[in-house]
Amino acid sequence: MSKERFDIHQHLTDRIVAAIEAGAGQWQMPWHRGSGGRHPVNIASGNKYRGVNVLGLWVEAQVNSYGSHLWGTFRQWQAAGATVRKGQKASYVVFYKEIEVDADDECENDSKRRLFARATPVFNADQVDGFGAPAVETPVEGVGTADAFIARTGATIVHGGSRACFIPSLDEIRMPERTAFTGSATSTATEAYYATVLHELTHWTAPSHRCNRDLSGRFGTEAYAMEELVAELGAAFLCAELGISVEPRPDHAQYLAHWLNVLKADKRAIFTAASKAAEACAYLTG
């Protein structure tokens, strides 16, 4: 495929859809498997990837069984003294560049700025030779820090009952007691509790006086399902920040068909959901 015809939006959407379909039978999403619990980091800058790039790299790590959370371009690995092995297939991240373009022919002196997506090929540390001890390590906070993080948000959380939810009219989060949560093969009961709180906290950011996230204009009748996807991604991003395993939510089985329909019909839908989730995380960590 020529570089000019490469569609990064369609490419990442197709990869994510395929990964979701592969795990749907277990109610698992790509961030529940593989290295989804660790935040992808760039080898050169030490910066964490953000938004849809986090999800895209989690998918690639899961599909290809990469165990490392370190990524870099061909040249970045060279600069680190490593060599990408011959025949290794690149994964892609997307960056947006703002450029100035002519507004129209009638207003020759006018211009406006547009965002253009640029696809960049990257390779995982498992694809290179000559790479020694990790130059970049992501600190893991763990559940001990989660209580302090949740308290700093200022959200009202009321414990009791059997259902976790955010009630907009009361502006409060309802949570079952911690003892109601159970562990699994991939996470402890405590981690399951915190993953659920972080999910509901993402919902808590939606009102107009916080992130003003109204998806009805973008997704119409699928807005509720897409808000659930935003909350699912938000919880996954926050769990990665705090070093907490994300527990699959069986109640999301009802949303899978909606998510897949929207993503297949709109190649930019997952980018919007990931961007909104990243915005919610930034608000909560702000």
PDB file of C-alpha atoms in Angstrom, residues 107-282:
ATOM      1  CA  CYS A 107     -11.203  34.906   0.072  1.00  0.00           C
ATOM      2  CA  GLU A 108      -7.648  34.586  -1.170  1.00  0.00           C
ATOM      3  CA  ASN A 109      -6.208  36.445   1.807  1.00  0.00           C
ATOM      4  CA  ASP A 110      -8.008  34.343   4.366  1.00  0.00           C
ATOM      5  CA  SER A 111      -6.605  31.155   5.818  1.00  0.00           C
ATOM      6  CA  LYS A 112      -7.598  28.665   8.442  1.00  0.00           C
ATOM      7  CA  ARG A 113      -5.875  25.973  10.423  1.00  0.00           C
ATOM      8  CA  ARG A 114      -6.632  22.297  10.077  1.00  0.00           C
ATOM      9  CA  LEU A 115      -5.426  19.204  11.889  1.00  0.00           C
ATOM     10  CA  PHE A 116      -3.878  16.504   9.753  1.00  0.00           C
ATOM     11  CA  ALA A 117      -3.179  13.002  11.011  1.00  0.00           C
ATOM     12  CA  ARG A 118       0.342  11.682  10.529  1.00  0.00           C
ATOM     13  CA  ALA A 119       1.003   7.959  10.881  1.00  0.00           C
ATOM     14  CA  THR A 120       4.336   6.979  12.414  1.00  0.00           C
ATOM     15  CA  PRO A 121       5.648   3.386  12.375  1.00  0.00           C
ATOM     16  CA  VAL A 122       6.984   2.126  15.706  1.00  0.00           C
ATOM     17  CA  PHE A 123       8.462  -1.126  16.991  1.00  0.00           C
ATOM     18  CA  ASN A 124       8.204  -2.833  20.363  1.00  0.00           C
ATOM     19  CA  ALA A 125      11.278  -3.640  22.452  1.00  0.00           C
ATOM     20  CA  ASP A 126      10.563  -7.327  21.811  1.00  0.00           C
ATOM     21  CA  GLN A 127      11.271  -6.714  18.102  1.00  0.00           C
ATOM     22  CA  VAL A 128      14.816  -5.420  18.527  1.00  0.00           C
ATOM     23  CA  ASP A 129      18.263  -6.813  19.266  1.00  0.00           C
ATOM     24  CA  GLY A 130      20.979  -5.183  21.333  1.00  0.00           C
ATOM     25  CA  PHE A 131      18.678  -3.534  23.817  1.00  0.00           C
ATOM     26  CA  GLY A 132      19.961  -3.848  27.357  1.00  0.00           C
ATOM     27  CA  ALA A 133      18.356  -2.808  30.612  1.00  0.00           C
ATOM     28  CA  PRO A 134      15.275  -0.617  30.090  1.00  0.00           C
ATOM     29  CA  ALA A 135      16.237   3.023  29.789  1.00  0.00           C
ATOM     30  CA  VAL A 136      12.719   4.036  30.738  1.00  0.00           C
ATOM     31  CA  GLU A 137      10.609   2.563  33.491  1.00  0.00           C
ATOM     32  CA  THR A 138       7.025   3.467  34.266  1.00  0.00           C
ATOM     33  CA  PRO A 139       6.511   3.897  38.014  1.00  0.00           C
ATOM     34  CA  VAL A 140       3.703   1.750  39.355  1.00  0.00           C
ATOM     35  CA  GLU A 141       1.662   3.450  42.035  1.00  0.00           C
ATOM     36  CA  GLY A 142      -0.527   0.516  43.070  1.00  0.00           C
ATOM     37  CA  VAL A 143      -3.769   0.405  45.007  1.00  0.00           C
ATOM     38  CA  GLY A 144      -2.201   2.145  47.983  1.00  0.00           C
ATOM     39  CA  THR A 145      -2.263   5.386  46.009  1.00  0.00           C
ATOM     40  CA  ALA A 146      -5.731   4.840  44.548  1.00  0.00           C
ATOM     41  CA  ASP A 147      -7.601   6.017  47.651  1.00  0.00           C
ATOM     42  CA  ALA A 148      -5.673   9.295  47.682  1.00  0.00           C
ATOM     43  CA  PHE A 149      -6.281   9.750  43.947  1.00  0.00           C
ATOM     44  CA  ILE A 150     -10.022   9.149  44.317  1.00  0.00           C
ATOM     45  CA  ALA A 151     -10.243  11.490  47.315  1.00  0.00           C
ATOM     46  CA  ARG A 152      -8.529  14.297  45.373  1.00  0.00           C
ATOM     47  CA  THR A 153     -11.264  14.241  42.724  1.00  0.00           C
ATOM     48  CA  GLY A 154     -13.789  15.514  45.270  1.00  0.00           C
ATOM     49  CA  ALA A 155     -16.469  13.164  43.967  1.00  0.00           C
ATOM     50  CA  THR A 156     -19.212  12.080  46.359  1.00  0.00           C
ATOM     51  CA  ILE A 157     -19.191   8.274  46.619  1.00  0.00           C
ATOM     52  CA  VAL A 158     -21.946   6.529  48.564  1.00  0.00           C
ATOM     53  CA  HIS A 159     -21.474   2.849  49.416  1.00  0.00           C
ATOM     54  CA  GLY A 160     -24.376   0.451  49.641  1.00  0.00           C
ATOM     55  CA  GLY A 161     -26.664  -1.554  47.411  1.00  0.00           C
ATOM     56  CA  SER A 162     -25.682  -3.978  44.693  1.00  0.00           C
ATOM     57  CA  ARG A 163     -25.102  -1.719  41.685  1.00  0.00           C
ATOM     58  CA  ALA A 164     -22.315   0.681  40.725  1.00  0.00           C
ATOM     59  CA  CYS A 165     -23.523   3.780  38.915  1.00  0.00           C
ATOM     60  CA  PHE A 166     -23.236   7.548  38.583  1.00  0.00           C
ATOM     61  CA  ILE A 167     -26.488   9.453  39.274  1.00  0.00           C
ATOM     62  CA  PRO A 168     -26.344  12.816  37.459  1.00  0.00           C
ATOM     63  CA  SER A 169     -29.381  14.295  39.241  1.00  0.00           C
ATOM     64  CA  LEU A 170     -27.673  13.794  42.619  1.00  0.00           C
ATOM     65  CA  ASP A 171     -24.142  14.243  41.254  1.00  0.00           C
ATOM     66  CA  GLU A 172     -23.003  11.235  43.206  1.00  0.00           C
ATOM     67  CA  ILE A 173     -21.514   7.825  42.595  1.00  0.00           C
ATOM     68  CA  ARG A 174     -23.136   4.729  44.114  1.00  0.00           C
ATOM     69  CA  MET A 175     -20.865   1.782  44.846  1.00  0.00           C
ATOM     70  CA  PRO A 176     -21.437  -1.620  46.453  1.00  0.00           C
ATOM     71  CA  GLU A 177     -19.389  -2.281  49.575  1.00  0.00           C
ATOM     72  CA  ARG A 178     -15.810  -3.372  48.926  1.00  0.00           C
ATOM     73  CA  THR A 179     -16.585  -6.799  50.370  1.00  0.00           C
ATOM     74  CA  ALA A 180     -19.028  -7.398  47.493  1.00  0.00           C
ATOM     75  CA  PHE A 181     -16.189  -7.566  44.956  1.00  0.00           C
ATOM     76  CA  THR A 182     -14.386 -10.783  44.106  1.00  0.00           C
ATOM     77  CA  GLY A 183     -11.041 -11.461  42.508  1.00  0.00           C
ATOM     78  CA  SER A 184     -10.266 -13.264  39.261  1.00  0.00           C
ATOM     79  CA  ALA A 185      -7.340 -14.906  37.511  1.00  0.00           C
ATOM     80  CA  THR A 186      -6.032 -11.485  36.485  1.00  0.00           C
ATOM     81  CA  SER A 187      -6.944  -9.154  39.326  1.00  0.00           C
ATOM     82  CA  THR A 188      -7.607  -9.096  43.044  1.00  0.00           C
ATOM     83  CA  ALA A 189     -10.938  -8.200  44.644  1.00  0.00           C
ATOM     84  CA  THR A 190      -9.410  -4.864  45.653  1.00  0.00           C
ATOM     85  CA  GLU A 191      -8.347  -4.138  42.083  1.00  0.00           C
ATOM     86  CA  ALA A 192     -11.822  -5.034  40.824  1.00  0.00           C
ATOM     87  CA  TYR A 193     -13.276  -2.507  43.263  1.00  0.00           C
ATOM     88  CA  TYR A 194     -10.927   0.284  42.185  1.00  0.00           C
ATOM     89  CA  ALA A 195     -11.395  -0.443  38.476  1.00  0.00           C
ATOM     90  CA  THR A 196     -15.151  -0.022  38.999  1.00  0.00           C
ATOM     91  CA  VAL A 197     -14.722   3.242  40.919  1.00  0.00           C
ATOM     92  CA  LEU A 198     -12.499   4.631  38.146  1.00  0.00           C
ATOM     93  CA  HIS A 199     -15.118   3.653  35.570  1.00  0.00           C
ATOM     94  CA  GLU A 200     -17.812   5.552  37.459  1.00  0.00           C
ATOM     95  CA  LEU A 201     -15.465   8.504  38.011  1.00  0.00           C
ATOM     96  CA  THR A 202     -15.083   8.782  34.245  1.00  0.00           C
ATOM     97  CA  HIS A 203     -18.882   9.008  33.969  1.00  0.00           C
ATOM     98  CA  TRP A 204     -18.743  11.642  36.746  1.00  0.00           C
ATOM     99  CA  THR A 205     -16.684  13.933  34.481  1.00  0.00           C
ATOM    100  CA  ALA A 206     -19.398  14.104  31.809  1.00  0.00           C
ATOM    101  CA  PRO A 207     -21.623  16.983  33.117  1.00  0.00           C
ATOM    102  CA  SER A 208     -21.310  20.443  31.597  1.00  0.00           C
ATOM    103  CA  HIS A 209     -19.561  21.944  34.637  1.00  0.00           C
ATOM    104  CA  ARG A 210     -16.774  19.374  34.253  1.00  0.00           C
ATOM    105  CA  CYS A 211     -15.874  18.004  30.808  1.00  0.00           C
ATOM    106  CA  ASN A 212     -19.181  18.874  29.130  1.00  0.00           C
ATOM    107  CA  ARG A 213     -19.298  15.517  27.346  1.00  0.00           C
ATOM    108  CA  ASP A 214     -22.528  15.172  25.402  1.00  0.00           C
ATOM    109  CA  LEU A 215     -22.151  12.450  22.779  1.00  0.00           C
ATOM    110  CA  SER A 216     -25.715  12.639  21.442  1.00  0.00           C
ATOM    111  CA  GLY A 217     -24.756  15.054  18.673  1.00  0.00           C
ATOM    112  CA  ARG A 218     -21.923  12.797  17.558  1.00  0.00           C
ATOM    113  CA  PHE A 219     -23.431   9.337  17.963  1.00  0.00           C
ATOM    114  CA  GLY A 220     -27.204   9.880  18.119  1.00  0.00           C
ATOM    115  CA  THR A 221     -29.079   6.842  19.404  1.00  0.00           C
ATOM    116  CA  GLU A 222     -25.775   5.110  20.184  1.00  0.00           C
ATOM    117  CA  ALA A 223     -24.696   7.902  22.537  1.00  0.00           C
ATOM    118  CA  TYR A 224     -25.357   5.909  25.725  1.00  0.00           C
ATOM    119  CA  ALA A 225     -23.364   2.918  24.509  1.00  0.00           C
ATOM    120  CA  MET A 226     -20.513   5.180  23.417  1.00  0.00           C
ATOM    121  CA  GLU A 227     -20.475   6.910  26.810  1.00  0.00           C
ATOM    122  CA  GLU A 228     -19.968   3.455  28.289  1.00  0.00           C
ATOM    123  CA  LEU A 229     -17.029   2.930  25.931  1.00  0.00           C
ATOM    124  CA  VAL A 230     -15.549   6.265  27.038  1.00  0.00           C
ATOM    125  CA  ALA A 231     -15.896   5.189  30.680  1.00  0.00           C
ATOM    126  CA  GLU A 232     -14.392   1.779  29.901  1.00  0.00           C
ATOM    127  CA  LEU A 233     -11.399   3.421  28.208  1.00  0.00           C
ATOM    128  CA  GLY A 234     -11.088   6.025  30.950  1.00  0.00           C
ATOM    129  CA  ALA A 235     -10.936   3.313  33.599  1.00  0.00           C
ATOM    130  CA  ALA A 236      -8.343   1.394  31.568  1.00  0.00           C
ATOM    131  CA  PHE A 237      -6.143   4.486  31.150  1.00  0.00           C
ATOM    132  CA  LEU A 238      -6.389   5.355  34.853  1.00  0.00           C
ATOM    133  CA  CYS A 239      -5.711   1.779  35.932  1.00  0.00           C
ATOM    134  CA  ALA A 240      -2.562   1.835  33.800  1.00  0.00           C
ATOM    135  CA  GLU A 241      -1.478   5.049  35.512  1.00  0.00           C
ATOM    136  CA  LEU A 242      -2.063   3.562  38.956  1.00  0.00           C
ATOM    137  CA  GLY A 243      -0.723   0.080  38.216  1.00  0.00           C
ATOM    138  CA  ILE A 244      -4.073  -1.633  38.758  1.00  0.00           C
ATOM    139  CA  SER A 245      -5.307  -4.586  36.707  1.00  0.00           C
ATOM    140  CA  VAL A 246      -8.512  -3.860  34.797  1.00  0.00           C
ATOM    141  CA  GLU A 247     -11.304  -6.308  35.501  1.00  0.00           C
ATOM    142  CA  PRO A 248     -13.643  -7.215  32.597  1.00  0.00           C
ATOM    143  CA  ARG A 249     -17.227  -6.086  33.153  1.00  0.00           C
ATOM    144  CA  PRO A 250     -19.774  -8.784  32.223  1.00  0.00           C
ATOM    145  CA  ASP A 251     -22.495  -6.120  31.988  1.00  0.00           C
ATOM    146  CA  HIS A 252     -20.683  -4.700  28.943  1.00  0.00           C
ATOM    147  CA  ALA A 253     -21.627  -7.732  26.864  1.00  0.00           C
ATOM    148  CA  GLN A 254     -24.820  -5.846  25.998  1.00  0.00           C
ATOM    149  CA  TYR A 255     -22.804  -2.980  24.515  1.00  0.00           C
ATOM    150  CA  LEU A 256     -20.397  -4.975  22.348  1.00  0.00           C
ATOM    151  CA  ALA A 257     -22.687  -5.119  19.323  1.00  0.00           C
ATOM    152  CA  HIS A 258     -23.332  -1.374  19.565  1.00  0.00           C
ATOM    153  CA  TRP A 259     -19.618  -0.585  19.845  1.00  0.00           C
ATOM    154  CA  LEU A 260     -18.714  -2.784  16.906  1.00  0.00           C
ATOM    155  CA  ASN A 261     -21.504  -1.362  14.737  1.00  0.00           C
ATOM    156  CA  VAL A 262     -20.417   2.213  15.416  1.00  0.00           C
ATOM    157  CA  LEU A 263     -16.708   1.505  14.939  1.00  0.00           C
ATOM    158  CA  LYS A 264     -17.282  -0.361  11.676  1.00  0.00           C
ATOM    159  CA  ALA A 265     -19.500   2.418  10.333  1.00  0.00           C
ATOM    160  CA  ASP A 266     -17.304   5.314  11.452  1.00  0.00           C
ATOM    161  CA  LYS A 267     -13.526   4.981  11.261  1.00  0.00           C
ATOM    162  CA  ARG A 268     -13.065   8.000  13.536  1.00  0.00           C
ATOM    163  CA  ALA A 269     -15.429   6.851  16.295  1.00  0.00           C
ATOM    164  CA  ILE A 270     -12.758   5.081  18.363  1.00  0.00           C
ATOM    165  CA  PHE A 271     -10.541   8.158  18.047  1.00  0.00           C
ATOM    166  CA  THR A 272     -13.339  10.297  19.466  1.00  0.00           C
ATOM    167  CA  ALA A 273     -14.016   7.859  22.313  1.00  0.00           C
ATOM    168  CA  ALA A 274     -10.325   7.613  23.221  1.00  0.00           C
ATOM    169  CA  SER A 275      -9.921  11.389  23.041  1.00  0.00           C
ATOM    170  CA  LYS A 276     -12.901  11.930  25.350  1.00  0.00           C
ATOM    171  CA  ALA A 277     -11.568   9.301  27.747  1.00  0.00           C
ATOM    172  CA  ALA A 278      -8.138  10.965  27.778  1.00  0.00           C
ATOM    173  CA  GLU A 279      -9.829  14.316  28.439  1.00  0.00           C
ATOM    174  CA  ALA A 280     -11.707  12.801  31.389  1.00  0.00           C
ATOM    175  CA  CYS A 281      -8.477  11.346  32.773  1.00  0.00           C
ATOM    176  CA  ALA A 282      -6.747  14.698  32.460  1.00  0.00           C
TER     177      ALA A 282
END
